[in-house]
mmCIF file of C-alpha atoms and ligand atoms in Angstrom:
data_model
loop_
_atom_site.group_PDB
_atom_site.id
_atom_site.type_symbol
_atom_site.label_atom_id
_atom_site.label_comp_id
_atom_site.label_asym_id
_atom_site.label_seq_id
_atom_site.Cartn_x
_atom_site.Cartn_y
_atom_site.Cartn_z
ATOM 1 C CA MET T 1 10.737 39.717 120.618
ATOM 2 C CA ARG T 2 12.753 41.543 123.234
ATOM 3 C CA MET T 3 13.053 38.672 125.732
ATOM 4 C CA LYS T 4 13.095 35.690 123.420
ATOM 5 C CA ASP T 5 14.144 32.480 125.203
ATOM 6 C CA LYS T 6 14.926 34.299 128.466
ATOM 7 C CA ILE T 7 13.894 32.617 131.718
ATOM 8 C CA GLY T 8 13.022 34.702 134.712
ATOM 9 C CA ILE T 9 11.242 35.294 138.004
ATOM 10 C CA VAL T 10 8.882 38.134 138.895
ATOM 11 C CA THR T 11 7.903 38.514 142.552
ATOM 12 C CA ALA T 12 4.702 40.221 143.701
ATOM 13 C CA ALA T 13 3.482 39.325 140.224
ATOM 14 C CA GLY T 14 -0.144 38.757 141.229
ATOM 15 C CA SER T 15 -1.082 42.422 140.995
ATOM 16 C CA GLY T 16 -0.011 45.871 139.865
ATOM 17 C CA MET T 17 3.376 46.429 138.286
ATOM 18 C CA GLY T 18 4.622 42.866 138.839
ATOM 19 C CA ARG T 19 1.573 41.454 137.083
ATOM 20 C CA ALA T 20 2.004 43.905 134.190
ATOM 21 C CA GLY T 21 5.688 42.965 133.947
ATOM 22 C CA ALA T 22 5.148 39.197 134.021
ATOM 23 C CA ILE T 23 2.527 39.407 131.267
ATOM 24 C CA ARG T 24 4.674 41.771 129.173
ATOM 25 C CA PHE T 25 7.893 39.740 129.520
ATOM 26 C CA ALA T 26 6.043 36.568 128.493
ATOM 27 C CA ALA T 27 4.565 38.375 125.471
ATOM 28 C CA GLU T 28 8.144 39.328 124.571
ATOM 29 C CA GLY T 29 9.193 35.658 124.590
ATOM 30 C CA ALA T 30 10.280 34.996 128.182
ATOM 31 C CA SER T 31 9.347 31.993 130.327
ATOM 32 C CA VAL T 32 8.200 33.482 133.612
ATOM 33 C CA ALA T 33 7.814 32.234 137.180
ATOM 34 C CA VAL T 34 4.904 34.211 138.631
ATOM 35 C CA VAL T 35 5.491 34.518 142.391
ATOM 36 C CA ASP T 36 2.967 35.939 144.851
ATOM 37 C CA LEU T 37 1.343 35.421 148.236
ATOM 38 C CA ASN T 38 -2.118 35.228 146.666
ATOM 39 C CA PRO T 39 -2.699 31.848 144.937
ATOM 40 C CA ASP T 40 -5.807 33.026 143.053
ATOM 41 C CA ALA T 41 -3.903 35.985 141.654
ATOM 42 C CA VAL T 42 -1.005 33.718 140.659
ATOM 43 C CA ALA T 43 -3.404 31.370 138.848
ATOM 44 C CA GLU T 44 -5.049 34.301 137.030
ATOM 45 C CA VAL T 45 -1.718 35.715 135.806
ATOM 46 C CA VAL T 46 -0.422 32.298 134.716
ATOM 47 C CA LYS T 47 -3.682 31.711 132.816
ATOM 48 C CA SER T 48 -3.453 35.122 131.118
ATOM 49 C CA ILE T 49 0.060 34.266 129.953
ATOM 50 C CA THR T 50 -0.605 30.716 128.815
ATOM 51 C CA ASP T 51 -3.937 31.633 127.144
ATOM 52 C CA ALA T 52 -1.943 34.104 125.056
ATOM 53 C CA GLY T 53 0.506 31.338 124.060
ATOM 54 C CA GLY T 54 3.236 32.244 126.556
ATOM 55 C CA LYS T 55 5.113 30.138 129.094
ATOM 56 C CA ALA T 56 4.642 30.532 132.838
ATOM 57 C CA ILE T 57 4.588 28.671 136.111
ATOM 58 C CA GLY T 58 2.935 29.871 139.297
ATOM 59 C CA LEU T 59 4.594 29.807 142.715
ATOM 60 C CA SER T 60 2.442 30.988 145.582
ATOM 61 C CA GLY T 61 3.856 31.603 149.019
ATOM 62 C CA ASP T 62 5.089 34.165 151.507
ATOM 63 C CA LEU T 63 8.428 35.736 150.599
ATOM 64 C CA THR T 64 9.104 36.570 154.271
ATOM 65 C CA ASN T 65 9.543 32.805 154.623
ATOM 66 C CA ASP T 66 13.275 32.344 153.930
ATOM 67 C CA ASP T 67 12.852 28.869 152.452
ATOM 68 C CA PHE T 68 10.218 30.119 150.010
ATOM 69 C CA ALA T 69 12.292 33.197 149.029
ATOM 70 C CA ARG T 70 15.195 30.844 148.254
ATOM 71 C CA GLY T 71 13.083 28.015 146.833
ATOM 72 C CA ILE T 72 11.554 30.073 144.009
ATOM 73 C CA VAL T 73 14.931 29.967 142.245
ATOM 74 C CA ARG T 74 15.120 26.175 142.551
ATOM 75 C CA GLU T 75 11.531 25.736 141.324
ATOM 76 C CA THR T 76 12.134 28.020 138.343
ATOM 77 C CA THR T 77 15.287 26.241 137.200
ATOM 78 C CA LYS T 78 13.549 22.887 137.745
ATOM 79 C CA ALA T 79 10.685 23.965 135.478
ATOM 80 C CA PHE T 80 12.595 25.837 132.782
ATOM 81 C CA GLY T 81 16.189 24.541 133.061
ATOM 82 C CA ALA T 82 18.037 27.824 133.770
ATOM 83 C CA LEU T 83 17.674 31.418 134.947
ATOM 84 C CA ASP T 84 18.427 34.677 133.102
ATOM 85 C CA PHE T 85 16.689 37.358 135.135
ATOM 86 C CA VAL T 86 14.967 38.176 138.409
ATOM 87 C CA TRP T 87 12.678 41.104 139.145
ATOM 88 C CA ASN T 88 12.645 41.439 142.936
ATOM 89 C CA HIS T 89 9.488 43.523 142.984
ATOM 90 C CA VAL T 90 7.988 42.587 146.366
ATOM 91 C CA GLY T 91 7.756 45.244 149.058
ATOM 92 C CA SER T 92 5.409 47.034 151.448
ATOM 93 C CA PRO T 93 5.030 50.574 152.850
ATOM 94 C CA GLY T 94 5.512 49.912 156.562
ATOM 95 C CA PRO T 95 4.659 52.305 159.390
ATOM 96 C CA ALA T 96 4.019 55.989 158.733
ATOM 97 C CA SER T 97 5.864 57.333 161.796
ATOM 98 C CA ILE T 98 8.778 56.410 164.052
ATOM 99 C CA GLU T 99 6.899 57.764 167.080
ATOM 100 C CA GLY T 100 5.180 54.862 168.751
ATOM 101 C CA LEU T 101 6.755 52.510 166.243
ATOM 102 C CA ASP T 102 5.745 48.877 166.620
ATOM 103 C CA TRP T 103 9.085 47.120 166.247
ATOM 104 C CA LYS T 104 7.382 43.974 165.026
ATOM 105 C CA GLU T 105 6.065 46.070 162.144
ATOM 106 C CA TYR T 106 9.582 47.413 161.609
ATOM 107 C CA ASP T 107 10.955 43.860 161.451
ATOM 108 C CA PHE T 108 8.250 42.784 159.022
ATOM 109 C CA THR T 109 8.855 45.778 156.736
ATOM 110 C CA MET T 110 12.616 45.231 156.667
ATOM 111 C CA ASN T 111 12.209 41.473 156.211
ATOM 112 C CA LEU T 112 9.946 41.869 153.205
ATOM 113 C CA ASN T 113 11.628 44.855 151.518
ATOM 114 C CA VAL T 114 15.260 43.963 152.189
ATOM 115 C CA LYS T 115 15.950 40.510 153.638
ATOM 116 C CA SER T 116 13.624 38.540 151.358
ATOM 117 C CA VAL T 117 15.072 40.079 148.188
ATOM 118 C CA LEU T 118 18.629 39.489 149.441
ATOM 119 C CA ILE T 119 17.814 35.819 149.973
ATOM 120 C CA THR T 120 16.301 35.431 146.504
ATOM 121 C CA THR T 121 19.272 37.257 144.982
ATOM 122 C CA GLU T 122 21.791 35.077 146.828
ATOM 123 C CA ALA T 123 20.039 31.988 145.476
ATOM 124 C CA ALA T 124 19.886 33.434 141.951
ATOM 125 C CA LEU T 125 23.547 34.451 141.577
ATOM 126 C CA PRO T 126 25.001 30.942 140.966
ATOM 127 C CA GLU T 127 22.299 30.277 138.360
ATOM 128 C CA LEU T 128 23.009 33.544 136.527
ATOM 129 C CA ARG T 129 26.741 32.822 136.690
ATOM 130 C CA ALA T 130 26.163 29.356 135.238
ATOM 131 C CA ARG T 131 24.356 31.014 132.343
ATOM 132 C CA GLY T 132 27.331 33.340 131.670
ATOM 133 C CA GLY T 133 25.518 36.421 132.955
ATOM 134 C CA GLY T 134 22.081 37.809 133.581
ATOM 135 C CA SER T 135 20.080 40.670 134.931
ATOM 136 C CA ILE T 136 18.659 41.455 138.366
ATOM 137 C CA LEU T 137 16.158 44.234 138.873
ATOM 138 C CA PHE T 138 14.969 45.550 142.221
ATOM 139 C CA THR T 139 11.963 47.743 142.860
ATOM 140 C CA ALA T 140 13.001 50.644 145.028
ATOM 141 C CA SER T 141 10.808 53.762 144.942
ATOM 142 C CA THR T 142 11.089 57.515 144.763
ATOM 143 C CA SER T 143 11.320 56.923 148.533
ATOM 144 C CA GLY T 144 14.717 55.359 147.755
ATOM 145 C CA LEU T 145 15.844 58.645 146.193
ATOM 146 C CA VAL T 146 14.238 61.409 148.280
ATOM 147 C CA GLY T 147 12.691 61.667 151.734
ATOM 148 C CA SER T 148 9.051 60.798 152.335
ATOM 149 C CA GLN T 149 7.562 62.373 155.452
ATOM 150 C CA PHE T 150 5.178 59.447 156.066
ATOM 151 C CA SER T 151 7.494 56.542 155.253
ATOM 152 C CA PRO T 152 10.526 56.518 157.571
ATOM 153 C CA VAL T 153 11.112 52.753 157.607
ATOM 154 C CA TYR T 154 10.258 52.498 153.914
ATOM 155 C CA ASN T 155 12.885 55.227 153.302
ATOM 156 C CA VAL T 156 15.452 53.131 155.170
ATOM 157 C CA ALA T 157 14.535 50.031 153.196
ATOM 158 C CA LYS T 158 14.352 51.593 149.736
ATOM 159 C CA PHE T 159 17.485 53.774 150.116
ATOM 160 C CA GLY T 160 19.077 50.488 151.204
ATOM 161 C CA ILE T 161 17.928 48.803 148.014
ATOM 162 C CA VAL T 162 19.441 51.592 145.895
ATOM 163 C CA GLY T 163 22.731 51.222 147.795
ATOM 164 C CA LEU T 164 22.621 47.466 147.359
ATOM 165 C CA VAL T 165 22.050 47.862 143.616
ATOM 166 C CA ARG T 166 25.107 50.103 143.274
ATOM 167 C CA GLY T 167 27.328 47.739 145.249
ATOM 168 C CA LEU T 168 26.171 44.552 143.543
ATOM 169 C CA ALA T 169 26.430 46.203 140.122
ATOM 170 C CA LYS T 170 30.132 46.881 140.673
ATOM 171 C CA ARG T 171 30.834 43.506 142.214
ATOM 172 C CA TYR T 172 29.230 41.430 139.468
ATOM 173 C CA ALA T 173 29.834 43.570 136.350
ATOM 174 C CA LYS T 174 32.791 41.477 135.160
ATOM 175 C CA GLU T 175 30.599 38.379 135.391
ATOM 176 C CA LYS T 176 28.087 40.060 133.065
ATOM 177 C CA ILE T 177 25.446 40.159 135.776
ATOM 178 C CA ARG T 178 23.758 43.566 135.608
ATOM 179 C CA VAL T 179 21.932 44.956 138.634
ATOM 180 C CA ASN T 180 19.511 47.881 138.453
ATOM 181 C CA ALA T 181 16.478 49.363 140.196
ATOM 182 C CA VAL T 182 13.249 50.952 139.099
ATOM 183 C CA CYS T 183 12.042 53.742 141.379
ATOM 184 C CA PRO T 184 8.316 54.204 140.803
ATOM 185 C CA GLY T 185 6.483 57.306 141.903
ATOM 186 C CA PRO T 186 2.785 57.020 142.819
ATOM 187 C CA THR T 187 1.536 54.179 140.652
ATOM 188 C CA ASN T 188 -2.083 53.210 140.178
ATOM 189 C CA THR T 189 -2.173 49.874 142.058
ATOM 190 C CA PRO T 190 -3.795 48.584 145.264
ATOM 191 C CA MET T 191 -0.605 49.404 147.178
ATOM 192 C CA LEU T 192 -1.005 53.122 146.484
ATOM 193 C CA ARG T 193 -4.309 52.968 148.412
ATOM 194 C CA VAL T 194 -2.505 51.206 151.268
ATOM 195 C CA PHE T 195 0.100 53.976 151.328
ATOM 196 C CA VAL T 196 -2.409 56.773 151.784
ATOM 197 C CA ALA T 197 -4.765 54.843 154.107
ATOM 198 C CA ARG T 198 -2.235 53.869 156.788
ATOM 199 C CA PRO T 199 -3.889 54.689 160.115
ATOM 200 C CA ASP T 200 -1.134 56.975 161.374
ATOM 201 C CA SER T 201 -0.601 58.913 158.143
ATOM 202 C CA GLN T 202 -3.092 61.618 159.125
ATOM 203 C CA LEU T 203 -5.780 61.153 156.474
ATOM 204 C CA PRO T 204 -7.244 64.691 156.309
ATOM 205 C CA ALA T 205 -10.902 65.174 157.284
ATOM 206 C CA GLY T 206 -13.276 64.660 154.386
ATOM 207 C CA GLU T 207 -10.743 62.659 152.357
ATOM 208 C CA THR T 208 -10.904 58.992 151.430
ATOM 209 C CA PRO T 209 -7.873 56.962 150.352
ATOM 210 C CA GLU T 210 -9.205 57.119 146.788
ATOM 211 C CA SER T 211 -9.650 60.914 146.774
ATOM 212 C CA LEU T 212 -6.215 61.354 148.320
ATOM 213 C CA VAL T 213 -4.585 59.130 145.707
ATOM 214 C CA TRP T 214 -5.774 61.428 142.937
ATOM 215 C CA LYS T 215 -5.075 64.616 144.920
ATOM 216 C CA ARG T 216 -1.468 63.576 145.650
ATOM 217 C CA ALA T 217 -0.929 62.415 142.087
ATOM 218 C CA ALA T 218 -2.232 65.752 140.820
ATOM 219 C CA GLN T 219 0.708 67.392 142.629
ATOM 220 C CA THR T 220 3.276 65.545 140.484
ATOM 221 C CA PRO T 221 4.579 67.390 137.402
ATOM 222 C CA MET T 222 2.550 65.149 135.074
ATOM 223 C CA GLY T 223 -0.528 65.585 137.270
ATOM 224 C CA ARG T 224 -1.413 61.895 137.356
ATOM 225 C CA PRO T 225 -0.240 58.603 138.856
ATOM 226 C CA GLY T 226 1.760 56.195 136.749
ATOM 227 C CA GLU T 227 0.086 53.113 135.320
ATOM 228 C CA PRO T 228 1.569 49.662 136.116
ATOM 229 C CA GLU T 229 2.382 49.112 132.429
ATOM 230 C CA GLU T 230 4.547 52.253 132.376
ATOM 231 C CA VAL T 231 6.771 50.809 135.108
ATOM 232 C CA ALA T 232 6.737 47.389 133.399
ATOM 233 C CA ASN T 233 8.062 49.086 130.237
ATOM 234 C CA ALA T 234 11.055 50.428 132.177
ATOM 235 C CA ALA T 235 11.564 47.007 133.789
ATOM 236 C CA LEU T 236 11.485 45.350 130.367
ATOM 237 C CA PHE T 237 14.254 47.636 129.108
ATOM 238 C CA LEU T 238 16.464 47.183 132.181
ATOM 239 C CA LEU T 239 16.056 43.381 132.233
ATOM 240 C CA SER T 240 16.531 42.888 128.495
ATOM 241 C CA ASP T 241 19.769 42.833 126.501
ATOM 242 C CA GLU T 242 18.871 46.295 125.199
ATOM 243 C CA ALA T 243 20.292 47.573 128.500
ATOM 244 C CA SER T 244 23.559 45.641 128.008
ATOM 245 C CA TYR T 245 25.738 48.620 129.109
ATOM 246 C CA VAL T 246 23.424 49.726 131.933
ATOM 247 C CA THR T 247 24.195 48.611 135.466
ATOM 248 C CA GLY T 248 23.983 50.230 138.904
ATOM 249 C CA VAL T 249 21.171 52.541 137.839
ATOM 250 C CA ALA T 250 18.167 53.598 139.957
ATOM 251 C CA LEU T 251 15.727 54.729 137.291
ATOM 252 C CA ALA T 252 12.921 57.001 138.460
ATOM 253 C CA VAL T 253 9.607 56.269 136.730
ATOM 254 C CA ASP T 254 7.686 59.009 138.461
ATOM 255 C CA GLY T 255 6.195 61.527 136.060
ATOM 256 C CA GLY T 256 8.922 63.996 137.023
ATOM 257 C CA ALA T 257 8.276 63.883 140.785
ATOM 258 C CA THR T 258 11.964 63.724 141.733
ATOM 259 C CA ALA T 259 13.171 65.996 138.909
HETATM 260 N N1 NAD O 1 2.209 51.503 143.951
HETATM 261 C C1 NAD O 1 3.035 52.483 144.222
HETATM 262 O O1 NAD O 1 2.666 53.668 144.218
HETATM 263 C C2 NAD O 1 4.504 52.178 144.489
HETATM 264 C C3 NAD O 1 5.418 53.233 144.399
HETATM 265 C C4 NAD O 1 6.769 52.964 144.600
HETATM 266 C C5 NAD O 1 7.197 51.673 144.843
HETATM 267 N N2 NAD O 1 6.285 50.671 144.930
HETATM 268 C C6 NAD O 1 6.807 49.305 145.164
HETATM 269 O O2 NAD O 1 6.261 48.410 144.223
HETATM 270 C C7 NAD O 1 6.173 47.084 144.802
HETATM 271 C C8 NAD O 1 4.756 46.511 144.748
HETATM 272 O O3 NAD O 1 3.926 47.418 144.320
HETATM 273 P P1 NAD O 1 2.580 47.335 143.461
HETATM 274 O O4 NAD O 1 2.083 48.711 143.571
HETATM 275 O O5 NAD O 1 2.841 46.705 142.147
HETATM 276 O O6 NAD O 1 1.711 46.406 144.418
HETATM 277 P P2 NAD O 1 0.272 45.727 144.384
HETATM 278 O O7 NAD O 1 -0.438 46.186 145.588
HETATM 279 O O8 NAD O 1 -0.405 45.898 143.074
HETATM 280 O O9 NAD O 1 0.692 44.183 144.514
HETATM 281 C C9 NAD O 1 1.479 43.721 145.554
HETATM 282 C C10 NAD O 1 1.511 42.217 145.446
HETATM 283 O O10 NAD O 1 2.482 41.740 146.398
HETATM 284 C C11 NAD O 1 1.989 40.529 146.938
HETATM 285 N N3 NAD O 1 2.616 40.302 148.237
HETATM 286 C C12 NAD O 1 2.442 41.026 149.360
HETATM 287 N N4 NAD O 1 3.131 40.483 150.370
HETATM 288 C C13 NAD O 1 3.780 39.402 149.870
HETATM 289 C C14 NAD O 1 4.608 38.407 150.444
HETATM 290 N N5 NAD O 1 4.927 38.439 151.745
HETATM 291 N N6 NAD O 1 5.065 37.431 149.659
HETATM 292 C C15 NAD O 1 4.725 37.369 148.351
HETATM 293 N N7 NAD O 1 3.925 38.284 147.749
HETATM 294 C C16 NAD O 1 3.454 39.285 148.506
HETATM 295 C C17 NAD O 1 0.484 40.765 147.067
HETATM 296 O O11 NAD O 1 -0.232 39.557 147.178
HETATM 297 C C18 NAD O 1 0.173 41.554 145.799
HETATM 298 O O12 NAD O 1 -0.241 40.709 144.743
HETATM 299 C C19 NAD O 1 6.693 47.230 146.214
HETATM 300 O O13 NAD O 1 8.064 46.937 146.236
HETATM 301 C C20 NAD O 1 6.447 48.702 146.502
HETATM 302 O O14 NAD O 1 7.281 49.168 147.536
HETATM 303 C C21 NAD O 1 4.944 50.897 144.760
#
């Protein structure tokens, strides 16, 4: 088992890559706090894990609420006694243009993608230190590595996450706290449909979000979107002790899109 006796948190774990990661980490021996806005989704993921003999608790709430973003660390250590890893997976695409930008939408996007994960990380650091080290993983995006013509605020946020990862990795390396990012390309989850269906992203005539998802994915070198489990595999490696000499990395999991 690759995460035997590890205790960790996965945010946005009710769906997509976070769900795949939470289930996989538990199957590899971890005790997992499943965090998501959607209580039904949280209950479903916790049940999947516990039905398979794994250990999980569910924490449902809004991570743009500072107290909740901080409190998930307290609830996890209360339930399981310690903390070894955090996957800060939550995020959202934000507006597709800076022209006519709704600044409330800007604030929301930055709060969810950047501020909320900073708050959770701040709360987690003393717990990881108390454990003699640990691992923090952020979800950036290929939009944290290269420009995206329809995601200006998302670019700001996800490039910011990659910068944060590099800085935190250096700061906490001597304390054996590793900090990395996964940078997914188009991945087959509900959020990919949200990306292509944003009202100002100029959905071409005759296209639906679903048709566009497959058309855009066909333009990647592998000619397909990633599956959530393929990103969860990368997350498993980066969070586990197998990556003991890996810190400050922003690993593209994108079928070659940024090659
Ligand atoms: N899907 C992609 O193509 C893609 C590509 C690159 C990066 N990403 C990143 O991956 C992450 C999530 O992606 P996914 O595709 O796995 O998503 P998804 O759509 O499958 O799931 C997102 C989950 O986040 C939860 N959520 C939304 N707002 C929340 C909030 N305020 N508080 C708590 N939970 C909240 C939702 O309830 C949902 O369960 C984001 O950081 C996103 O930027 C996605």
